[in-house]
Amino acid sequence: MAAKTFDEMRSGADGSIRAPYQGVSRWLDSTSPERLAATRHEVDQFYRRHGITFGAYGAAEGAETTIPFDIIPRVIAWDEWEYLHKGLVQRVRALNAFLADAYGEREICRAGVIPEQQLLMNAEFVSMAQGLKLPGGVHAHIAGIDLVRVGEKDFYVLEDNVRTPSGVSYVLENREVMMRLAPELFSARRVLPVANYTEELLATLRSVSFSDSHEPNVVLLTPGHYNSAYFEHAFLADEMGIELAKGSDLFVDEGRVFMRTPRGPQRVDVIYRRIDDAFLDPLAMRPDSFLGVAGLLGAVRAGRVNIVNALGNGVADDKSTYTYVPEMIRFYLGETPILQNVPTWRCDKADDYKYVSEHLAELVVKEVHGSGGKGMLVGPTSSKAEIEEFTLLLKARPDNYIAQPTLALSTCPTFVAQGVAPRHVDLRPFVLSGKKITIVPGGLTRVALKEGSLVVNSSQGGGTKDTWVLAPDAQ
Amino acid sequence: MLSSTAKNLYWMGRYLQRAKTTARLIEATQRMALQSRGKEAEGVVAIFGMDDEFRQRQSQDGRLSDLIDFLAFDENNPSSIVSSIGSARRNAREERNNITVDVWESLNGLWLELTAKLRGNRATLDRGALIETVKKQSVMVFGAAQVTLLRDEAYNFFQIGAFLERGDNTARILDVKFHRLRPDGDPHTEEMDYFAWSELLACIGAVRTYRRIYRSSLDPKRVAELMMLRRDVPRSVHHCLWMVDLAMRELADAYGTRGEADRLAGELHARLRYARIDQIFDTGLHEFLGDLRTDVATLSTEIGRQFLLD
């Protein structure tokens, strides 16, 4: 695609500073590198002391590292956000309609838009979820939609995350830290606040209870503190004032879910679960799971408890279903897609496979069910040997892969060892769907800290930035 | 509140208190070793019932620094200071959402400092300074809990854990040390080792307290009375069991139910409250403390059964 990388600060007309970045640019010019370095150090201390940590799997000293936080904010203008907001609402509405349909009548297959086998043969299809009637028809209550930018007006959806998207705690903490470190920046530009996320999340969770109770009891179900996102689980439960439960804290009796408390069992109405489908209920899914609650899915099916996100959502966000999302928008909403998909080759199609295998050096190839930046090939930055190795993997299971052109992800100024330099970024806004759809302005900006790298995943050495959406009058 | 939260806070209180007691005990023992020729190291290990484990790890000549390393900095010793702080921190970490930032930060800060120092060169490690840090910082954690925690169920479980551990610790220290100094258990004596008895008081930080209360020279019977029966001494067994009973009653009022744990807590409190020191020595101090510690252990089990569902 575009040969020249779009820099969100410097790619203004004739190489000038783009309007939304005027404030940040002035701040960078007037702050010495030593001061920036000192600030960077303060941040690290702050994160460590507060225990805001992330356990990357396989990290040598085991448990806890902090995700690098870059102190230079990423800025989105109001009109850009307005456009993204519309596109995100549209996309998530379609994904929810699709999930309800996929586990219902499957009209979209009957209409010939998506082949039925794409659903039924999908490893993420959960037959236990067939016929589920959920409050408001919502399945993807919390969606993280990964966006990338390649030009002034060009945004693409890289992938949808509608299982248990994580990272929102960094959105909130990064803002807290940024306001502490550079209050002068905030006074100059009106930045839309993000702190109401947990309030909106709690309202969303309460709004999807099966029961009519005005005070539905919501709990957050975590796999426990060995999970890499445990900090986020504790953080969200704390902010919402709900119980942070492990599987062993809950039990099912006569089809109802209860939590164990010193006063005796207490009824649970909604479970915000941060456990994968397979581990939710040893009676219905993996029998060796110690993380789940025996009988939970029966209670869900009986309409006694709702789980967020719903069971079986993986069928909507794997990388082969992704290619159909624009069609879903047309089919369910009768609208033209606002946000574009990245052109994608599906290697289970003979023509696509042929093209991909001949152009591996130019493409990004991903596993259909992969996540976390693992099991993928970035053609342009891979060695000949790596490409040859991948050719064999692809040949063995073409249906396991999709391929996309290597996008020139936009860059943002980032503080690295050599000083301030451009690094590639993406954006994950969090979309809440209950009685209504809510999106807190911005989202999580992930930044690839290695020069030239396009992989932003925190498990692969990516960092994060505070993400600003400027108020309309701040233009 | 979840039962597992109650359980974590209870154990956080216990481990934190255990680390604090151990730090104080080591300091007192170190002072004692400088002033007398006794084999104090062994006595201290006996308090934790770990004579065998210690002997296995000790170097030939039995230096005091071996004892300190074993009791304070040995991660293979589950009762060591570093293990206890680690366990308290794990409990706290699981309940990040149920404790205040102040409690978490002070505890996490202590753990980070302790483990960082221990990863450094052991040869140049200033053991005394590190023990001092543990003492000071754990007081900070308790202080933060006192000042910032919401007075809800969770707080009461934290209190019960801390005071049950503290009362048990004082009972253990008194039992072991008293009978090392007076193997026959007889408090009446002509000559007595002033340093040894003041060190016993120092283990619970009560040397000056003794002077304030009795205004007399050290007397074994009074030392035992102070450590067991004085309600106004914050580390006495009586004071601790009184606090446990109070916290239990608050829970009973909140839940509207009472069980065996409540009965036992009340009974233990009453036993200490109405005991007379002469009577205790008539029937035997060792027997009294033995029964007491068995009942404290039973109370812990009953609390587990009644609230924590383990």
PDB file of C-alpha atoms in Angstrom, chain A residues 48-53 64 225-227 230-231 234-235 237-238 242-246 249-250 259-263 266, chain B residues 1-6 8 89-90 93-99 101 104-105 108 111-112 153 157 254-255 306-307 309:
ATOM      1  CA  ARG A  48       5.797  -0.625  39.892  1.00  0.00           C
ATOM      2  CA  ARG A  49       4.783   0.744  43.277  1.00  0.00           C
ATOM      3  CA  HIS A  50       1.131   0.578  42.400  1.00  0.00           C
ATOM      4  CA  GLY A  51       1.630  -2.981  41.236  1.00  0.00           C
ATOM      5  CA  ILE A  52       0.276  -2.151  37.783  1.00  0.00           C
ATOM      6  CA  THR A  53       1.945  -5.114  36.245  1.00  0.00           C
ATOM      7  CA  GLU A  64       5.622  -9.351  37.156  1.00  0.00           C
ATOM      8  CA  HIS A 225      -3.525 -13.870  40.081  1.00  0.00           C
ATOM      9  CA  TYR A 226      -1.407 -16.059  37.841  1.00  0.00           C
ATOM     10  CA  ASN A 227      -3.280 -14.678  34.857  1.00  0.00           C
ATOM     11  CA  TYR A 230      -4.996 -10.123  36.791  1.00  0.00           C
ATOM     12  CA  PHE A 231      -4.143  -6.543  37.625  1.00  0.00           C
ATOM     13  CA  ALA A 234      -8.704  -6.461  40.286  1.00  0.00           C
ATOM     14  CA  PHE A 235      -8.636  -2.892  39.062  1.00  0.00           C
ATOM     15  CA  ALA A 237     -13.693  -4.920  40.228  1.00  0.00           C
ATOM     16  CA  ASP A 238     -12.337  -2.310  42.615  1.00  0.00           C
ATOM     17  CA  ILE A 242     -18.108  -5.533  42.762  1.00  0.00           C
ATOM     18  CA  GLU A 243     -16.698  -8.823  44.009  1.00  0.00           C
ATOM     19  CA  LEU A 244     -13.651 -10.263  42.296  1.00  0.00           C
ATOM     20  CA  ALA A 245     -14.483 -13.970  42.309  1.00  0.00           C
ATOM     21  CA  LYS A 246     -12.618 -17.098  41.323  1.00  0.00           C
ATOM     22  CA  ASP A 249     -16.082 -18.624  45.111  1.00  0.00           C
ATOM     23  CA  LEU A 250     -19.178 -19.485  43.071  1.00  0.00           C
ATOM     24  CA  MET A 259     -21.311 -16.748  45.742  1.00  0.00           C
ATOM     25  CA  ARG A 260     -19.903 -18.014  49.024  1.00  0.00           C
ATOM     26  CA  THR A 261     -19.797 -15.354  51.728  1.00  0.00           C
ATOM     27  CA  PRO A 262     -19.305 -15.476  55.488  1.00  0.00           C
ATOM     28  CA  ARG A 263     -23.043 -14.760  55.855  1.00  0.00           C
ATOM     29  CA  GLN A 266     -25.708 -14.891  47.942  1.00  0.00           C
TER      30      GLN A 266
ATOM     31  CA  MET B   1     -17.950  -9.916  50.658  1.00  0.00           C
ATOM     32  CA  LEU B   2     -16.657 -13.270  49.463  1.00  0.00           C
ATOM     33  CA  SER B   3     -15.489 -15.914  51.911  1.00  0.00           C
ATOM     34  CA  SER B   4     -12.202 -16.061  50.067  1.00  0.00           C
ATOM     35  CA  THR B   5     -11.736 -12.358  50.770  1.00  0.00           C
ATOM     36  CA  ALA B   6     -12.308 -12.984  54.474  1.00  0.00           C
ATOM     37  CA  ASN B   8      -7.132 -13.687  52.525  1.00  0.00           C
ATOM     38  CA  ARG B  89       1.709  -9.775  50.038  1.00  0.00           C
ATOM     39  CA  ARG B  90       0.203 -12.638  48.038  1.00  0.00           C
ATOM     40  CA  ARG B  93      -2.466  -8.944  45.997  1.00  0.00           C
ATOM     41  CA  GLU B  94      -5.468 -11.209  45.622  1.00  0.00           C
ATOM     42  CA  GLU B  95      -7.518  -8.588  47.440  1.00  0.00           C
ATOM     43  CA  ARG B  96      -6.216  -5.480  45.766  1.00  0.00           C
ATOM     44  CA  ASN B  97      -9.799  -4.401  45.292  1.00  0.00           C
ATOM     45  CA  ASN B  98     -10.656  -4.866  48.974  1.00  0.00           C
ATOM     46  CA  ILE B  99      -7.789  -2.985  50.590  1.00  0.00           C
ATOM     47  CA  VAL B 101      -3.890   1.885  48.103  1.00  0.00           C
ATOM     48  CA  TRP B 104      -1.074  -2.130  49.452  1.00  0.00           C
ATOM     49  CA  GLU B 105       1.695   0.374  48.787  1.00  0.00           C
ATOM     50  CA  ASN B 108       4.325  -3.985  48.514  1.00  0.00           C
ATOM     51  CA  TRP B 111       8.380  -6.644  49.958  1.00  0.00           C
ATOM     52  CA  LEU B 112      10.162  -4.922  47.076  1.00  0.00           C
ATOM     53  CA  GLU B 153     -16.423  -7.275  57.658  1.00  0.00           C
ATOM     54  CA  PHE B 157     -11.196 -10.534  59.615  1.00  0.00           C
ATOM     55  CA  ALA B 254     -23.562  -7.882  61.348  1.00  0.00           C
ATOM     56  CA  TYR B 255     -24.515 -11.444  60.390  1.00  0.00           C
ATOM     57  CA  GLN B 306     -17.780 -20.948  60.423  1.00  0.00           C
ATOM     58  CA  PHE B 307     -16.841 -18.205  57.954  1.00  0.00           C
ATOM     59  CA  LEU B 309     -15.534 -22.424  54.277  1.00  0.00           C
TER      60      LEU B 309
END
